[in-house]
Structure formats: C-alpha cells, structure tokens
JSON list of C-alpha atoms in Angstrom, two decimals:
[
{"chain": "Q", "resi": 1, "resn": "MET", "atom": "CA", "xyz": [-12.08, -0.30, -31.51]},
{"chain": "Q", "resi": 2, "resn": "GLU", "atom": "CA", "xyz": [-9.33, 0.66, -29.08]},
{"chain": "Q", "resi": 3, "resn": "LYS", "atom": "CA", "xyz": [-6.75, 3.10, -30.36]},
{"chain": "Q", "resi": 4, "resn": "PHE", "atom": "CA", "xyz": [-3.02, 2.49, -29.95]},
{"chain": "Q", "resi": 5, "resn": "PHE", "atom": "CA", "xyz": [-1.65, 3.96, -26.70]},
{"chain": "Q", "resi": 6, "resn": "ASN", "atom": "CA", "xyz": [0.51, 7.01, -27.32]},
{"chain": "Q", "resi": 7, "resn": "ASP", "atom": "CA", "xyz": [2.24, 8.37, -24.21]},
{"chain": "Q", "resi": 8, "resn": "ASP", "atom": "CA", "xyz": [2.22, 11.87, -25.74]},
{"chain": "Q", "resi": 9, "resn": "ASP", "atom": "CA", "xyz": [-1.61, 11.87, -25.72]},
{"chain": "Q", "resi": 10, "resn": "TRP", "atom": "CA", "xyz": [-1.54, 11.56, -21.92]},
{"chain": "Q", "resi": 11, "resn": "ASN", "atom": "CA", "xyz": [0.12, 14.89, -21.14]},
{"chain": "Q", "resi": 12, "resn": "TYR", "atom": "CA", "xyz": [1.90, 14.51, -17.83]},
{"chain": "Q", "resi": 13, "resn": "GLU", "atom": "CA", "xyz": [4.12, 16.57, -15.55]},
{"chain": "Q", "resi": 14, "resn": "ILE", "atom": "CA", "xyz": [2.90, 19.85, -16.88]},
{"chain": "Q", "resi": 15, "resn": "ASP", "atom": "CA", "xyz": [2.75, 23.20, -15.12]},
{"chain": "Q", "resi": 16, "resn": "LEU", "atom": "CA", "xyz": [-1.02, 23.56, -14.87]},
{"chain": "Q", "resi": 17, "resn": "ASP", "atom": "CA", "xyz": [-0.96, 26.72, -12.75]},
{"chain": "Q", "resi": 18, "resn": "GLU", "atom": "CA", "xyz": [1.98, 28.29, -14.62]},
{"chain": "Q", "resi": 19, "resn": "ASP", "atom": "CA", "xyz": [4.11, 28.85, -11.49]},
{"chain": "Q", "resi": 20, "resn": "CYS", "atom": "CA", "xyz": [7.19, 27.11, -13.00]},
{"chain": "Q", "resi": 21, "resn": "GLN", "atom": "CA", "xyz": [6.55, 23.91, -10.98]},
{"chain": "Q", "resi": 22, "resn": "SER", "atom": "CA", "xyz": [5.35, 20.82, -12.83]},
{"chain": "Q", "resi": 23, "resn": "THR", "atom": "CA", "xyz": [2.91, 18.36, -11.31]},
{"chain": "Q", "resi": 24, "resn": "ARG", "atom": "CA", "xyz": [5.93, 16.33, -10.17]},
{"chain": "Q", "resi": 25, "resn": "GLN", "atom": "CA", "xyz": [7.55, 19.28, -8.39]},
{"chain": "Q", "resi": 26, "resn": "GLU", "atom": "CA", "xyz": [4.30, 20.26, -6.69]},
{"chain": "Q", "resi": 27, "resn": "LEU", "atom": "CA", "xyz": [3.77, 16.71, -5.43]},
{"chain": "Q", "resi": 28, "resn": "LEU", "atom": "CA", "xyz": [7.34, 16.58, -4.11]},
{"chain": "Q", "resi": 29, "resn": "ILE", "atom": "CA", "xyz": [6.77, 19.88, -2.24]},
{"chain": "Q", "resi": 30, "resn": "LEU", "atom": "CA", "xyz": [3.37, 18.83, -0.91]},
{"chain": "Q", "resi": 31, "resn": "THR", "atom": "CA", "xyz": [4.44, 15.43, 0.40]},
{"chain": "Q", "resi": 32, "resn": "SER", "atom": "CA", "xyz": [7.91, 16.10, 1.78]},
{"chain": "Q", "resi": 33, "resn": "ARG", "atom": "CA", "xyz": [8.24, 15.37, 5.50]},
{"chain": "Q", "resi": 34, "resn": "ALA", "atom": "CA", "xyz": [11.01, 17.97, 5.76]},
{"chain": "Q", "resi": 35, "resn": "PRO", "atom": "CA", "xyz": [11.56, 21.41, 4.22]},
{"chain": "Q", "resi": 36, "resn": "VAL", "atom": "CA", "xyz": [12.49, 21.02, 0.56]},
{"chain": "Q", "resi": 37, "resn": "LYS", "atom": "CA", "xyz": [15.56, 22.51, -1.08]},
{"chain": "Q", "resi": 38, "resn": "PHE", "atom": "CA", "xyz": [15.51, 23.65, -4.68]},
{"chain": "Q", "resi": 39, "resn": "THR", "atom": "CA", "xyz": [18.04, 23.50, -7.51]},
{"chain": "Q", "resi": 40, "resn": "ASN", "atom": "CA", "xyz": [17.58, 27.16, -8.43]},
{"chain": "Q", "resi": 41, "resn": "PRO", "atom": "CA", "xyz": [16.57, 30.50, -6.88]},
{"chain": "Q", "resi": 42, "resn": "ARG", "atom": "CA", "xyz": [13.19, 30.52, -8.67]},
{"chain": "Q", "resi": 43, "resn": "ASN", "atom": "CA", "xyz": [12.20, 27.39, -6.70]},
{"chain": "Q", "resi": 44, "resn": "CYS", "atom": "CA", "xyz": [11.07, 25.53, -9.81]},
{"chain": "Q", "resi": 45, "resn": "VAL", "atom": "CA", "xyz": [12.83, 22.19, -9.31]},
{"chain": "Q", "resi": 46, "resn": "VAL", "atom": "CA", "xyz": [13.08, 20.31, -6.01]},
{"chain": "Q", "resi": 47, "resn": "ARG", "atom": "CA", "xyz": [16.51, 18.92, -5.13]},
{"chain": "Q", "resi": 48, "resn": "SER", "atom": "CA", "xyz": [15.97, 17.37, -1.72]},
{"chain": "Q", "resi": 49, "resn": "GLY", "atom": "CA", "xyz": [13.51, 16.78, 1.11]},
{"chain": "Q", "resi": 50, "resn": "MET", "atom": "CA", "xyz": [12.26, 13.67, 2.90]},
{"chain": "Q", "resi": 51, "resn": "TRP", "atom": "CA", "xyz": [9.77, 11.33, 1.24]},
{"chain": "Q", "resi": 52, "resn": "LEU", "atom": "CA", "xyz": [8.18, 8.01, 2.08]},
{"chain": "Q", "resi": 53, "resn": "ASP", "atom": "CA", "xyz": [7.74, 5.45, -0.67]},
{"chain": "Q", "resi": 54, "resn": "GLU", "atom": "CA", "xyz": [4.21, 4.33, 0.15]},
{"chain": "Q", "resi": 55, "resn": "TYR", "atom": "CA", "xyz": [4.64, 1.13, -1.87]},
{"chain": "Q", "resi": 56, "resn": "THR", "atom": "CA", "xyz": [7.73, -0.14, 0.01]},
{"chain": "Q", "resi": 57, "resn": "GLY", "atom": "CA", "xyz": [8.09, 1.97, 3.17]},
{"chain": "Q", "resi": 58, "resn": "ASP", "atom": "CA", "xyz": [11.56, 3.17, 2.08]},
{"chain": "Q", "resi": 59, "resn": "GLU", "atom": "CA", "xyz": [12.57, 6.79, 2.69]},
{"chain": "Q", "resi": 60, "resn": "PHE", "atom": "CA", "xyz": [14.27, 9.05, 0.16]},
{"chain": "Q", "resi": 61, "resn": "GLU", "atom": "CA", "xyz": [16.04, 12.39, 0.56]},
{"chain": "Q", "resi": 62, "resn": "ILE", "atom": "CA", "xyz": [17.08, 13.09, -3.05]},
{"chain": "Q", "resi": 63, "resn": "ALA", "atom": "CA", "xyz": [14.18, 14.07, -5.32]},
{"chain": "Q", "resi": 64, "resn": "ASN", "atom": "CA", "xyz": [15.59, 12.59, -8.50]},
{"chain": "Q", "resi": 65, "resn": "LYS", "atom": "CA", "xyz": [15.65, 9.15, -6.85]},
{"chain": "Q", "resi": 66, "resn": "MET", "atom": "CA", "xyz": [11.83, 9.23, -6.70]},
{"chain": "Q", "resi": 67, "resn": "ASP", "atom": "CA", "xyz": [9.31, 8.53, -9.41]},
{"chain": "Q", "resi": 68, "resn": "ILE", "atom": "CA", "xyz": [5.76, 9.76, -9.52]},
{"chain": "Q", "resi": 69, "resn": "ASP", "atom": "CA", "xyz": [3.59, 6.73, -10.19]},
{"chain": "Q", "resi": 70, "resn": "HIS", "atom": "CA", "xyz": [0.01, 6.64, -11.38]},
{"chain": "Q", "resi": 71, "resn": "ILE", "atom": "CA", "xyz": [-1.99, 4.45, -9.00]},
{"chain": "Q", "resi": 72, "resn": "ILE", "atom": "CA", "xyz": [-4.13, 3.41, -11.96]},
{"chain": "Q", "resi": 73, "resn": "PRO", "atom": "CA", "xyz": [-1.58, 3.40, -14.77]},
{"chain": "Q", "resi": 74, "resn": "ARG", "atom": "CA", "xyz": [-2.30, 5.48, -17.85]},
{"chain": "Q", "resi": 75, "resn": "LEU", "atom": "CA", "xyz": [-2.02, 2.47, -20.15]},
{"chain": "Q", "resi": 76, "resn": "TYR", "atom": "CA", "xyz": [-4.49, 0.57, -17.96]},
{"chain": "Q", "resi": 77, "resn": "ALA", "atom": "CA", "xyz": [-6.90, 3.52, -18.09]},
{"chain": "Q", "resi": 78, "resn": "HIS", "atom": "CA", "xyz": [-6.44, 3.72, -21.86]},
{"chain": "Q", "resi": 79, "resn": "SER", "atom": "CA", "xyz": [-7.31, 0.02, -22.21]},
{"chain": "Q", "resi": 80, "resn": "HIS", "atom": "CA", "xyz": [-10.37, 0.31, -19.97]},
{"chain": "Q", "resi": 81, "resn": "GLY", "atom": "CA", "xyz": [-12.23, 3.21, -21.54]},
{"chain": "Q", "resi": 82, "resn": "GLY", "atom": "CA", "xyz": [-9.70, 6.05, -21.58]},
{"chain": "Q", "resi": 83, "resn": "ASP", "atom": "CA", "xyz": [-8.83, 5.52, -25.23]},
{"chain": "Q", "resi": 84, "resn": "ALA", "atom": "CA", "xyz": [-12.08, 7.34, -26.12]},
{"chain": "Q", "resi": 85, "resn": "TRP", "atom": "CA", "xyz": [-11.43, 10.32, -23.86]},
{"chain": "Q", "resi": 86, "resn": "PRO", "atom": "CA", "xyz": [-10.69, 13.77, -25.26]},
{"chain": "Q", "resi": 87, "resn": "ALA", "atom": "CA", "xyz": [-7.16, 15.12, -24.75]},
{"chain": "Q", "resi": 88, "resn": "GLN", "atom": "CA", "xyz": [-8.25, 17.34, -21.84]},
{"chain": "Q", "resi": 89, "resn": "LYS", "atom": "CA", "xyz": [-9.58, 14.38, -19.83]},
{"chain": "Q", "resi": 90, "resn": "LYS", "atom": "CA", "xyz": [-6.41, 12.37, -20.48]},
{"chain": "Q", "resi": 91, "resn": "THR", "atom": "CA", "xyz": [-4.35, 15.31, -19.19]},
{"chain": "Q", "resi": 92, "resn": "GLN", "atom": "CA", "xyz": [-6.63, 15.63, -16.16]},
{"chain": "Q", "resi": 93, "resn": "PHE", "atom": "CA", "xyz": [-6.26, 11.92, -15.36]},
{"chain": "Q", "resi": 94, "resn": "SER", "atom": "CA", "xyz": [-2.48, 12.04, -15.84]},
{"chain": "Q", "resi": 95, "resn": "ASN", "atom": "CA", "xyz": [-2.06, 14.96, -13.42]},
{"chain": "Q", "resi": 96, "resn": "ASP", "atom": "CA", "xyz": [-4.83, 14.21, -10.89]},
{"chain": "Q", "resi": 97, "resn": "PRO", "atom": "CA", "xyz": [-3.18, 14.26, -7.43]},
{"chain": "Q", "resi": 98, "resn": "ILE", "atom": "CA", "xyz": [-5.45, 11.49, -6.16]},
{"chain": "Q", "resi": 99, "resn": "ASN", "atom": "CA", "xyz": [-3.94, 9.19, -8.80]},
{"chain": "Q", "resi": 100, "resn": "LEU", "atom": "CA", "xyz": [-0.31, 10.09, -8.06]},
{"chain": "Q", "resi": 101, "resn": "VAL", "atom": "CA", "xyz": [2.04, 8.61, -5.48]},
{"chain": "Q", "resi": 102, "resn": "LEU", "atom": "CA", "xyz": [5.77, 8.94, -4.87]},
{"chain": "Q", "resi": 103, "resn": "THR", "atom": "CA", "xyz": [7.79, 5.77, -5.11]},
{"chain": "Q", "resi": 104, "resn": "GLY", "atom": "CA", "xyz": [11.32, 4.62, -5.75]},
{"chain": "Q", "resi": 105, "resn": "ARG", "atom": "CA", "xyz": [12.31, 3.89, -9.32]},
{"chain": "Q", "resi": 106, "resn": "LYS", "atom": "CA", "xyz": [12.83, 0.17, -8.71]},
{"chain": "Q", "resi": 107, "resn": "GLU", "atom": "CA", "xyz": [9.28, -0.24, -7.39]},
{"chain": "Q", "resi": 108, "resn": "THR", "atom": "CA", "xyz": [7.81, 1.81, -10.24]},
{"chain": "Q", "resi": 109, "resn": "ARG", "atom": "CA", "xyz": [9.45, -0.56, -12.71]},
{"chain": "Q", "resi": 110, "resn": "LYS", "atom": "CA", "xyz": [8.19, -3.57, -10.75]},
{"chain": "Q", "resi": 111, "resn": "LYS", "atom": "CA", "xyz": [4.60, -2.28, -10.78]},
{"chain": "Q", "resi": 112, "resn": "ASN", "atom": "CA", "xyz": [4.79, -0.96, -14.34]},
{"chain": "Q", "resi": 113, "resn": "GLN", "atom": "CA", "xyz": [1.31, -0.94, -15.96]},
{"chain": "Q", "resi": 114, "resn": "LYS", "atom": "CA", "xyz": [-0.17, -3.70, -13.80]},
{"chain": "Q", "resi": 115, "resn": "GLY", "atom": "CA", "xyz": [-3.67, -3.84, -12.38]},
{"chain": "Q", "resi": 116, "resn": "LEU", "atom": "CA", "xyz": [-4.58, -4.88, -8.84]},
{"chain": "Q", "resi": 117, "resn": "ALA", "atom": "CA", "xyz": [-4.58, -8.60, -9.65]},
{"chain": "Q", "resi": 118, "resn": "ARG", "atom": "CA", "xyz": [-0.89, -8.42, -10.59]},
{"chain": "Q", "resi": 119, "resn": "TYR", "atom": "CA", "xyz": [0.51, -5.84, -8.17]},
{"chain": "Q", "resi": 120, "resn": "LEU", "atom": "CA", "xyz": [-0.13, -4.76, -4.59]},
{"chain": "Q", "resi": 121, "resn": "PRO", "atom": "CA", "xyz": [2.15, -2.59, -2.43]},
{"chain": "Q", "resi": 122, "resn": "ARG", "atom": "CA", "xyz": [3.33, -3.38, 1.10]},
{"chain": "Q", "resi": 123, "resn": "GLU", "atom": "CA", "xyz": [0.71, -4.54, 3.56]},
{"chain": "Q", "resi": 124, "resn": "GLU", "atom": "CA", "xyz": [0.56, -1.20, 5.45]},
{"chain": "Q", "resi": 125, "resn": "PHE", "atom": "CA", "xyz": [-0.55, 0.64, 2.29]},
{"chain": "Q", "resi": 126, "resn": "ILE", "atom": "CA", "xyz": [-2.83, -1.96, 0.68]},
{"chain": "Q", "resi": 127, "resn": "CYS", "atom": "CA", "xyz": [-6.11, -0.70, 2.16]},
{"chain": "Q", "resi": 128, "resn": "GLU", "atom": "CA", "xyz": [-5.48, 2.87, 1.05]},
{"chain": "Q", "resi": 129, "resn": "TYR", "atom": "CA", "xyz": [-4.16, 1.74, -2.34]},
{"chain": "Q", "resi": 130, "resn": "VAL", "atom": "CA", "xyz": [-7.19, -0.43, -3.08]},
{"chain": "Q", "resi": 131, "resn": "ALA", "atom": "CA", "xyz": [-9.59, 2.28, -1.86]},
{"chain": "Q", "resi": 132, "resn": "LEU", "atom": "CA", "xyz": [-7.87, 4.78, -4.16]},
{"chain": "Q", "resi": 133, "resn": "TRP", "atom": "CA", "xyz": [-8.17, 2.37, -7.09]},
{"chain": "Q", "resi": 134, "resn": "LYS", "atom": "CA", "xyz": [-11.92, 2.19, -6.48]},
{"chain": "Q", "resi": 135, "resn": "ILE", "atom": "CA", "xyz": [-12.32, 5.97, -6.13]},
{"chain": "Q", "resi": 136, "resn": "ILE", "atom": "CA", "xyz": [-10.25, 6.72, -9.24]},
{"chain": "Q", "resi": 137, "resn": "ALA", "atom": "CA", "xyz": [-11.96, 4.03, -11.35]},
{"chain": "Q", "resi": 138, "resn": "GLU", "atom": "CA", "xyz": [-15.37, 5.43, -10.38]},
{"chain": "Q", "resi": 139, "resn": "ARG", "atom": "CA", "xyz": [-14.32, 9.06, -10.85]},
{"chain": "Q", "resi": 140, "resn": "TYR", "atom": "CA", "xyz": [-13.17, 8.34, -14.40]},
{"chain": "Q", "resi": 141, "resn": "ASN", "atom": "CA", "xyz": [-15.82, 5.71, -15.16]},
{"chain": "Q", "resi": 142, "resn": "LEU", "atom": "CA", "xyz": [-13.23, 3.08, -16.04]},
{"chain": "Q", "resi": 143, "resn": "ASP", "atom": "CA", "xyz": [-14.43, -0.39, -17.00]},
{"chain": "Q", "resi": 144, "resn": "ILE", "atom": "CA", "xyz": [-11.87, -2.32, -14.97]},
{"chain": "Q", "resi": 145, "resn": "HIS", "atom": "CA", "xyz": [-11.18, -6.07, -15.20]},
{"chain": "Q", "resi": 146, "resn": "GLN", "atom": "CA", "xyz": [-13.46, -8.33, -13.17]},
{"chain": "Q", "resi": 147, "resn": "ARG", "atom": "CA", "xyz": [-10.41, -9.79, -11.40]},
{"chain": "Q", "resi": 148, "resn": "ASP", "atom": "CA", "xyz": [-9.47, -6.26, -10.25]},
{"chain": "Q", "resi": 149, "resn": "LYS", "atom": "CA", "xyz": [-13.05, -5.63, -9.09]},
{"chain": "Q", "resi": 150, "resn": "ASN", "atom": "CA", "xyz": [-12.84, -8.88, -7.11]},
{"chain": "Q", "resi": 151, "resn": "ILE", "atom": "CA", "xyz": [-9.63, -7.72, -5.40]},
{"chain": "Q", "resi": 152, "resn": "ILE", "atom": "CA", "xyz": [-11.26, -4.38, -4.52]},
{"chain": "Q", "resi": 153, "resn": "SER", "atom": "CA", "xyz": [-14.27, -6.12, -3.00]},
{"chain": "Q", "resi": 154, "resn": "LYS", "atom": "CA", "xyz": [-12.21, -8.70, -1.09]},
{"chain": "Q", "resi": 155, "resn": "ARG", "atom": "CA", "xyz": [-9.57, -6.28, 0.17]},
{"chain": "Q", "resi": 156, "resn": "LEU", "atom": "CA", "xyz": [-11.99, -3.54, 1.20]},
{"chain": "Q", "resi": 157, "resn": "THR", "atom": "CA", "xyz": [-14.04, -6.09, 3.14]},
{"chain": "Q", "resi": 158, "resn": "THR", "atom": "CA", "xyz": [-10.85, -7.25, 4.88]},
{"chain": "Q", "resi": 159, "resn": "CYS", "atom": "CA", "xyz": [-9.77, -3.67, 5.53]},
{"chain": "Q", "resi": 160, "resn": "GLN", "atom": "CA", "xyz": [-13.17, -2.78, 7.00]},
{"chain": "Q", "resi": 161, "resn": "SER", "atom": "CA", "xyz": [-13.06, -5.78, 9.33]},
{"chain": "Q", "resi": 162, "resn": "THR", "atom": "CA", "xyz": [-9.68, -4.67, 10.70]},
{"chain": "Q", "resi": 163, "resn": "ILE", "atom": "CA", "xyz": [-11.16, -1.23, 11.48]},
{"chain": "Q", "resi": 164, "resn": "ASP", "atom": "CA", "xyz": [-14.25, -2.59, 13.26]}
]
C-alpha cells in the first residue's frame, strides 16, 4: 500500500559536500553561461549569472527568478515505486544532478508533478528531456505509467530518425 507523500521525506537542496552551497547553488554555479556573483563573501548563495531555461528557451540573469525542477517529479517517483525507498535513496533521487534542470518559476508551476503524457518542454529540448526520463526511470527502477513509456518509445524513435 502506497504511503502518503511527505515532502520532508524527500530531502532536497541540502549541502551534501558541506561547502556551504546547497544542491541548488551548485547547479546554478555549474550551469551559468557567465561568471556568477554571490550574495556574500563566503560564496554560499548565488545572486546572478546567465542561465537558459531548457523548458522554454528563456534566459535569466537573477538566480532567485529560477527554480530547480526535478525532471521526474518527486511525487511521481513516490507514486511509482519510490514510496518504498529508504530515506537515503529519496535524498539521493531529490539531489541527483541528472534529474535536475533550471527553469523559470512559471514553467515549473505549469509542469508541476506531471508525467510525460501531460507535459513536454519546447521542441528543441524534447529529445534530451525524454532520454533523461528514460535514464532516470531505469536508474531508480521506477514503474512508470504505460502512457509515459509509450511517449518515451515514440519520441526516442522520432529523435533517432532526425539524427540519422
């Protein structure tokens, strides 16, 4: 029987390497297309840089205008096998860089906890997005909806044909 989803069980934006930068800050630093500026001399919190919203193609310069989105949402993972995971695996999933992408707040709200059958990003990012869904679902042994499996199969076939 599936347990009720509790956001606190899916520990996110923690400082795994204890360098004062949370997962969010490290992703902002790693993905900025320009040198980042910090809010304090310890360089713990990013203030500005240059980021691309992979979902929409929009660019952002102010860090607090960006959200970090889980490609496979935590609630979706919870509902597809993650409810039985130990706390450590939930934390790993929540902070796994392969499952994280920067996006504007509006688009994060639009996507929310949706699977592939209910949300896809802009055309230029669909192939990568769907491939990441497949990789993440396999890595964490998620039992995803058949309709989402169908989208993966269809889209990856289409993506492969555009490469060939």
